[in-house]
C-alpha cells in the first residue's frame, strides 16, 4: 500500500507525515509540488506547514501547484486524501472541501495538546477509531478557525460530515467546534490538529494520532 | 502612473477577529469615533503604461480566482490614478 | 550615476569624506588611507566603516575574548572553534553539532516584529552556513517593566516575530527566557539561539580558495533594507531623541529562508561548494571580505551583476545592504551547472558575481570600473583593536556593602502568601501564554521543551542519540559581581543540562552590555569574560562561539550586565532522560545541595526593591560533582524526576513540579522561610521511589553532595509544613499573570 | 451609508514578501498583466451617521498610532460613500 506525501515549497511536516505513514504500516512515497502524476499511490496526504509562506491566504497558492490538479481530479473520483492543517486549508481552497479556515479568534498562533472527539468513523481515515473516542494530539496553527455559511454548516452536521470536534473550550473560534470534516463520499478528510505528531509518547503528547494512518491501511486492503 | 487596485473584504456574515480587535483597541486609546471596524486586504497592481480594459478584465478574473476566496470574501477591482 | 572609482580617488586626494557620519573615528580614517596609500573610494569607505563597526569588528571586546581561546581547556570534542560563523562539536556516532546565540537587540526595539524575526533568520543562516541542518531554536528575552505600556508593544511584537519566523521555518522552539527589569525599557534584549546537526564530513567553512573558482550569490534580491543597519543600529546608543537615527529596518521573508535552507542542504549533500558565507550584518561587504580573507588568494566581484529589488541603489548601498535571506558560495566551475540546477528546482534566484583570483586583493568593479581594491584581511580581520580603559564602578562597593532587609516568611499566613506571590510575579510566572505561540512539535524529534529545565532534541531516530541545550543569565548577580555572575550562569546552564541526564559538552554566549566607552561598563564586561573563561577552564568546557552586544543603554543608563550563557550537552539515549516532574503519588522528595542565606540578587529581594548585597561564590568543583550525581542518577535509573533550583528557589521549583502533572506534594522544611526563598546555587530537587533511597544516599556520599529529605509526592495540593495550598489555587496564581498582562 | 476607509501599505523601499508571492503566482495562472504587486491592509470604519471632519481627524490619529506602523508603512485616510 503506497501513500503519497506531498511537499510544496514551505511544507514543514512532510517528514513527520512520512514517519507516521510508515508507523501505520504503509509505504510512503514523496510527491513534489511540480509532479504531474501520482506515482501510482493509493492515497495522498497533504501535510502541514506554510506552503508558499501562507502568503495571500493559507493554501491559496499551493492549490494551483501542478500536483494539485491531479489530486483534485482523482480526489473527485474517490482517491483517499488527508489534508492536515495547511493541507486542510489547501483542500478548502481547492473546493474539495467546503468552508474556509481563518485567523484564530485571538489572532495568536496556538501550539498546544488538544483533546478532540472522533465523530465519524466511516471515512477512509477514521475507521480505526470508535465513534465518540476522545484523543489528545497537537494543535498548532495561526489560521485554524473553521468558517462557512449557515447552509453549509447545516449540511455538514445533518450529513454527519464533521469527523472531529474540539473538546472543551473553543481553541480558535471554529464554528460548532469543528476540528475536521469530510466530503460526501468520505474519501477526502481535512483535519486541523496534527495526528502525525502523536504517534509516539516520546515525541508527542500521545500515540493516539496513529489511528488515522492505520485507518487508511484498512480502507485500502478492503 | 495608473494602477489597478483590488480591495478584498470578508463577507459581512463571516466573523473578522482582526477588525474586532481593532474596534476593541480604539476606545482603549481614547478614540470614540468608530462604530465598527472591518479589516481586509488591498492589492496595488502596477501594469505597463496605462490600464487597458483588457487588463482590467484580467484583473477581475485574477481577483476572483486567486486574490479572494469567494467562500468568505468579496472583492472590488478599480483603477486608481 | 557617477561612481567614485579608485582612479578618481587617486586623482582627487583631498575630497572631504563623511567618515564621521559613518561612525569612523579620525584615526581610523587615517589608518584606512595608510593601508590604501590613498583616500578610500566612497565604496571602500562604506565597507571599512561597516566592517570596522563595533558589531562586526569586536574592536572593544577582542582583547578580552582572546581568553576564551587562551584559557580554553583541551577538548577532543571541539571540531571548529571561535572565528567561524559558529563552533562545531563532536557528539559521537559520526555526528557533529553546531550551535550559537546571537543578539538582535536594537532592531527589536525599533520594529519588534521584524527585528526579532530577522534575528532568528540571521542565526539560522549562521548555523546553515556551517553545513548543518538547523534542528531547533531558543530565545532568551529581556524587557522593561511588565506593566509598562511600551513593554507591551515590544513584547507582543518580539514574540510574534520569533514565532512568525521560526514557525514558518519548521524549527521547533525548545526553550528560552523572559525576564523583566526597568533597565531593559528602551533596551530590550532579543538573543536567539539555533542548533544544527551534520555529519563530520559535511562541515563547511567561510573560505574562498582556488583561483578560478566562482563566487555565487543566491537567495533574495538586494534592496535598501537596513542600509547602515549594522553600523548605525548596532553601534549607536539611542538618545532621548534617537528616532532620527533609525534607518529603514530589514524585513524578513521566512518562506524564502525555508526554501534557502532546503536548497542549500541539497547543494551541500552533493558537495558542490568549496566555501560558503551567509549575508548578515554588513551584507556583501562582510561576506566578500570574510570569504576572501579566510581563503588564500584574492577575489574579483562585478557588483553591477548583483540582482536588485530596487534599481536605484548605488554601489555603496549595495555593499552595505542588509537584505535578508542571501548566501554567498564559492563553487568550482565544473560544479556550477548542477548548482544552478538545484537553485532552479527550488526557484531560488542565483547569480555569478565574481571569481577567486590568485592575487591578494579584493577587487570590486561597477560596470568594469574599479571601485574597491583592498587587502581583504584589513577589512574583515585586521580592523581596529581598542584597549578601552576599565575600572570598577563606584556602585560596586556601595551595593556589596548594603545589608539587605527583606521580610522572611515565617507564620503559616506569610508562607502561603510568599509562595503565591513568587508563583505570580512576572519573572517567575508560567510562560506558556508565550511559548504556546511557538511550534515545539515540528520535525518530530522534540523530547523536552518549555517548561523543562533544558530543551532536548533527538538527533538519530534509530540510536536515540540526542542533545540538550539551556540558556541562562542572572543579571542581578552579574550587577553585584560580574565575575561571579558569569560563573554562576555557566554553572546553572550546565546543571540544567545534567538535570535531564545529558553531559555538558560546549558553551556559547551572548554578552549584552551598555556602552564600552564607559569604563565601568567595560569593567563589567572584562570581569564577565574573565569569569566565564575561568569557569569554562574549571569545568573543562570549550567556548565555541558567541556574540557581543554593546551600547544597550539609554542616555547614561546602561542595562544590567547580561551575559546569556548557552550550554549544549549530549545524551546517548533520549528515552532514558530524567523528566522534570512526577506524575505519581508515593515518591520521596530529596534536595541535593545545601541551602544558605542567599538572598542578594534573588527574585524575592528584587520583589522587595532590594538590589544590594553579595552574590554567592560559585563553587564549580562542587557543581561538577553535583553534575556527576545527576548523570549517575539518570544512568542508574535512580530518579523518577529531577528539577533544578534557580530564580525563586525551592518555592518555585516545587510549584513547577506539582503543577506539571497535577500531582501534589507534602514537604517539611526546618527553616521554612529561608528554605523557600533562598537562591543558593547548586541545588536540585529529585523524586525517587523509596526503594532507591539507599542508592541515592550512596551516590550523593560518593560525590560529597549534601542531601535532605523534603517529603513525599501525592495529593491535590502543595503542602509545606502545616500550610496547604490547593493545586488549583496555585495554578491560578502561576498561569494568570501573562494573560492578564498581555492577553 | 458613509464610512471612513484607511489604506495601509508598506513603504516602497520595504520588502513585501506577500506581494511578491502574488506577483510570482499570477503568471503561473496565465495572467500577464501585472508588472508588480504590493499587498497592504484596508480598514473599513463605520461611524454614527455622517462622517464629520472631527471624526476624520481622529481617524488620522488612529491610523498613525494603531492601524499602521510608521516605521515601515504609509497610510491614507478617506471617506467612502
Ligand atoms: N562572546 C563571544 N564569545 C565567543 N566567541 C564570540 C563572542 N562574540 C563573538 N564571537 C565569535 O566571533 C566571530 C565573529 O562573530 P560574528 O561577527 O557575530 O559572526 P557572524 O557575523 O557570522 O554572526 C564568531 O566566530 C563568533 O562566534
Ligand atoms: Mg555569519
PDB file of C-alpha atoms in Angstrom, chain C residues 369-486:
ATOM      1  CA  UNK C 369      35.349  50.445 -13.375  1.00  0.00           C
ATOM      2  CA  UNK C 370      37.302  49.510 -10.240  1.00  0.00           C
ATOM      3  CA  UNK C 371      35.539  50.940  -7.183  1.00  0.00           C
ATOM      4  CA  UNK C 372      37.136  48.758  -4.476  1.00  0.00           C
ATOM      5  CA  UNK C 373      40.721  47.482  -4.370  1.00  0.00           C
ATOM      6  CA  UNK C 374      41.707  46.450  -0.860  1.00  0.00           C
ATOM      7  CA  UNK C 375      43.635  43.789   1.072  1.00  0.00           C
ATOM      8  CA  UNK C 376      40.649  41.758   2.357  1.00  0.00           C
ATOM      9  CA  UNK C 377      42.179  40.974   5.737  1.00  0.00           C
ATOM     10  CA  UNK C 378      42.365  44.687   6.567  1.00  0.00           C
ATOM     11  CA  UNK C 379      38.584  44.862   6.135  1.00  0.00           C
ATOM     12  CA  UNK C 380      37.486  41.599   7.711  1.00  0.00           C
ATOM     13  CA  UNK C 381      40.010  40.529  10.320  1.00  0.00           C
ATOM     14  CA  UNK C 382      42.533  43.297  10.916  1.00  0.00           C
ATOM     15  CA  UNK C 383      40.146  46.002  11.990  1.00  0.00           C
ATOM     16  CA  UNK C 384      40.937  48.355  14.841  1.00  0.00           C
ATOM     17  CA  UNK C 385      41.556  46.890  18.291  1.00  0.00           C
ATOM     18  CA  UNK C 386      40.804  49.011  21.352  1.00  0.00           C
ATOM     19  CA  UNK C 387      42.211  48.545  24.795  1.00  0.00           C
ATOM     20  CA  UNK C 388      39.397  50.506  26.337  1.00  0.00           C
ATOM     21  CA  UNK C 389      40.034  51.740  29.864  1.00  0.00           C
ATOM     22  CA  UNK C 390      38.068  49.876  32.509  1.00  0.00           C
ATOM     23  CA  UNK C 391      37.795  50.325  36.250  1.00  0.00           C
ATOM     24  CA  UNK C 392      35.470  49.101  38.951  1.00  0.00           C
ATOM     25  CA  UNK C 393      32.487  51.480  39.071  1.00  0.00           C
ATOM     26  CA  UNK C 394      31.645  53.249  42.337  1.00  0.00           C
ATOM     27  CA  UNK C 395      28.336  51.475  42.758  1.00  0.00           C
ATOM     28  CA  UNK C 396      30.017  48.112  43.380  1.00  0.00           C
ATOM     29  CA  UNK C 397      31.367  48.779  46.856  1.00  0.00           C
ATOM     30  CA  UNK C 398      28.157  50.556  47.751  1.00  0.00           C
ATOM     31  CA  UNK C 399      25.793  47.739  46.785  1.00  0.00           C
ATOM     32  CA  UNK C 400      28.080  44.998  48.055  1.00  0.00           C
ATOM     33  CA  UNK C 401      28.192  46.704  51.453  1.00  0.00           C
ATOM     34  CA  UNK C 402      24.388  47.003  51.594  1.00  0.00           C
ATOM     35  CA  UNK C 403      22.673  44.906  54.204  1.00  0.00           C
ATOM     36  CA  UNK C 404      19.531  43.518  52.585  1.00  0.00           C
ATOM     37  CA  UNK C 405      16.439  43.598  54.701  1.00  0.00           C
ATOM     38  CA  UNK C 406      13.509  41.636  53.322  1.00  0.00           C
ATOM     39  CA  UNK C 407      10.677  40.042  55.245  1.00  0.00           C
ATOM     40  CA  UNK C 408      11.398  36.360  55.772  1.00  0.00           C
ATOM     41  CA  UNK C 409       8.087  34.486  55.716  1.00  0.00           C
ATOM     42  CA  UNK C 410       7.535  32.527  58.879  1.00  0.00           C
ATOM     43  CA  UNK C 411       3.911  32.228  60.003  1.00  0.00           C
ATOM     44  CA  UNK C 412       1.577  29.980  58.015  1.00  0.00           C
ATOM     45  CA  UNK C 413      -0.092  33.061  56.543  1.00  0.00           C
ATOM     46  CA  UNK C 414       3.242  34.528  55.447  1.00  0.00           C
ATOM     47  CA  UNK C 415       4.457  31.274  53.912  1.00  0.00           C
ATOM     48  CA  UNK C 416       1.280  30.798  51.866  1.00  0.00           C
ATOM     49  CA  UNK C 417       1.400  34.431  50.732  1.00  0.00           C
ATOM     50  CA  UNK C 418       5.079  34.177  49.778  1.00  0.00           C
ATOM     51  CA  UNK C 419       4.622  31.027  47.703  1.00  0.00           C
ATOM     52  CA  UNK C 420       1.662  32.512  45.834  1.00  0.00           C
ATOM     53  CA  UNK C 421       3.448  35.850  45.360  1.00  0.00           C
ATOM     54  CA  UNK C 422       6.506  34.145  43.882  1.00  0.00           C
ATOM     55  CA  UNK C 423       4.308  31.991  41.645  1.00  0.00           C
ATOM     56  CA  UNK C 424       2.587  35.124  40.346  1.00  0.00           C
ATOM     57  CA  UNK C 425       5.433  37.571  39.815  1.00  0.00           C
ATOM     58  CA  UNK C 426       6.103  38.114  36.058  1.00  0.00           C
ATOM     59  CA  UNK C 427       9.722  36.919  36.164  1.00  0.00           C
ATOM     60  CA  UNK C 428       8.672  33.568  37.656  1.00  0.00           C
ATOM     61  CA  UNK C 429       5.099  33.160  36.388  1.00  0.00           C
ATOM     62  CA  UNK C 430       4.155  30.463  33.895  1.00  0.00           C
ATOM     63  CA  UNK C 431       5.259  31.475  30.390  1.00  0.00           C
ATOM     64  CA  UNK C 432       3.047  29.148  28.366  1.00  0.00           C
ATOM     65  CA  UNK C 433       0.947  32.070  27.127  1.00  0.00           C
ATOM     66  CA  UNK C 434       4.094  32.979  25.195  1.00  0.00           C
ATOM     67  CA  UNK C 435       5.503  29.565  24.364  1.00  0.00           C
ATOM     68  CA  UNK C 436       2.171  28.272  23.060  1.00  0.00           C
ATOM     69  CA  UNK C 437       2.735  30.719  20.198  1.00  0.00           C
ATOM     70  CA  UNK C 438       5.809  28.702  19.196  1.00  0.00           C
ATOM     71  CA  UNK C 439       5.727  25.358  17.374  1.00  0.00           C
ATOM     72  CA  UNK C 440       7.559  22.819  19.562  1.00  0.00           C
ATOM     73  CA  UNK C 441       6.469  19.678  17.697  1.00  0.00           C
ATOM     74  CA  UNK C 442       7.624  20.184  14.112  1.00  0.00           C
ATOM     75  CA  UNK C 443      10.302  17.725  12.884  1.00  0.00           C
ATOM     76  CA  UNK C 444       9.030  15.159  15.375  1.00  0.00           C
ATOM     77  CA  UNK C 445      12.202  14.959  17.442  1.00  0.00           C
ATOM     78  CA  UNK C 446      11.453  17.249  20.366  1.00  0.00           C
ATOM     79  CA  UNK C 447      11.935  15.414  23.648  1.00  0.00           C
ATOM     80  CA  UNK C 448      11.909  18.388  26.009  1.00  0.00           C
ATOM     81  CA  UNK C 449      10.846  21.994  25.600  1.00  0.00           C
ATOM     82  CA  UNK C 450       9.286  24.664  27.778  1.00  0.00           C
ATOM     83  CA  UNK C 451       8.844  24.458  30.782  1.00  0.00           C
ATOM     84  CA  UNK C 452      11.577  21.824  31.165  1.00  0.00           C
ATOM     85  CA  UNK C 453      14.987  22.779  32.596  1.00  0.00           C
ATOM     86  CA  UNK C 454      16.534  22.375  29.158  1.00  0.00           C
ATOM     87  CA  UNK C 455      15.426  21.799  25.605  1.00  0.00           C
ATOM     88  CA  UNK C 456      16.210  18.353  24.214  1.00  0.00           C
ATOM     89  CA  UNK C 457      16.007  17.056  20.656  1.00  0.00           C
ATOM     90  CA  UNK C 458      16.649  13.613  19.241  1.00  0.00           C
ATOM     91  CA  UNK C 459      19.433  13.604  16.651  1.00  0.00           C
ATOM     92  CA  UNK C 460      19.208   9.977  15.483  1.00  0.00           C
ATOM     93  CA  UNK C 461      15.860   8.196  15.327  1.00  0.00           C
ATOM     94  CA  UNK C 462      17.453   4.736  15.419  1.00  0.00           C
ATOM     95  CA  UNK C 463      20.072   5.094  18.154  1.00  0.00           C
ATOM     96  CA  UNK C 464      18.112   7.797  20.020  1.00  0.00           C
ATOM     97  CA  UNK C 465      21.225   9.930  20.422  1.00  0.00           C
ATOM     98  CA  UNK C 466      20.186  13.437  21.432  1.00  0.00           C
ATOM     99  CA  UNK C 467      21.389  16.875  22.504  1.00  0.00           C
ATOM    100  CA  UNK C 468      20.147  19.154  25.256  1.00  0.00           C
ATOM    101  CA  UNK C 469      20.587  22.934  25.373  1.00  0.00           C
ATOM    102  CA  UNK C 470      19.962  25.521  28.070  1.00  0.00           C
ATOM    103  CA  UNK C 471      20.484  29.280  28.140  1.00  0.00           C
ATOM    104  CA  UNK C 472      20.862  31.135  31.417  1.00  0.00           C
ATOM    105  CA  UNK C 473      21.755  34.542  32.763  1.00  0.00           C
ATOM    106  CA  UNK C 474      21.310  36.115  36.166  1.00  0.00           C
ATOM    107  CA  UNK C 475      21.749  39.835  35.588  1.00  0.00           C
ATOM    108  CA  UNK C 476      21.016  40.657  39.236  1.00  0.00           C
ATOM    109  CA  UNK C 477      24.045  38.644  40.280  1.00  0.00           C
ATOM    110  CA  UNK C 478      26.156  39.992  37.408  1.00  0.00           C
ATOM    111  CA  UNK C 479      25.257  43.507  38.543  1.00  0.00           C
ATOM    112  CA  UNK C 480      26.561  42.792  42.056  1.00  0.00           C
ATOM    113  CA  UNK C 481      29.585  40.801  40.884  1.00  0.00           C
ATOM    114  CA  UNK C 482      30.081  40.256  37.143  1.00  0.00           C
ATOM    115  CA  UNK C 483      32.903  37.746  37.649  1.00  0.00           C
ATOM    116  CA  UNK C 484      30.806  35.503  39.884  1.00  0.00           C
ATOM    117  CA  UNK C 485      27.696  36.258  37.842  1.00  0.00           C
ATOM    118  CA  UNK C 486      29.251  34.749  34.725  1.00  0.00           C
TER     119      UNK C 486
END
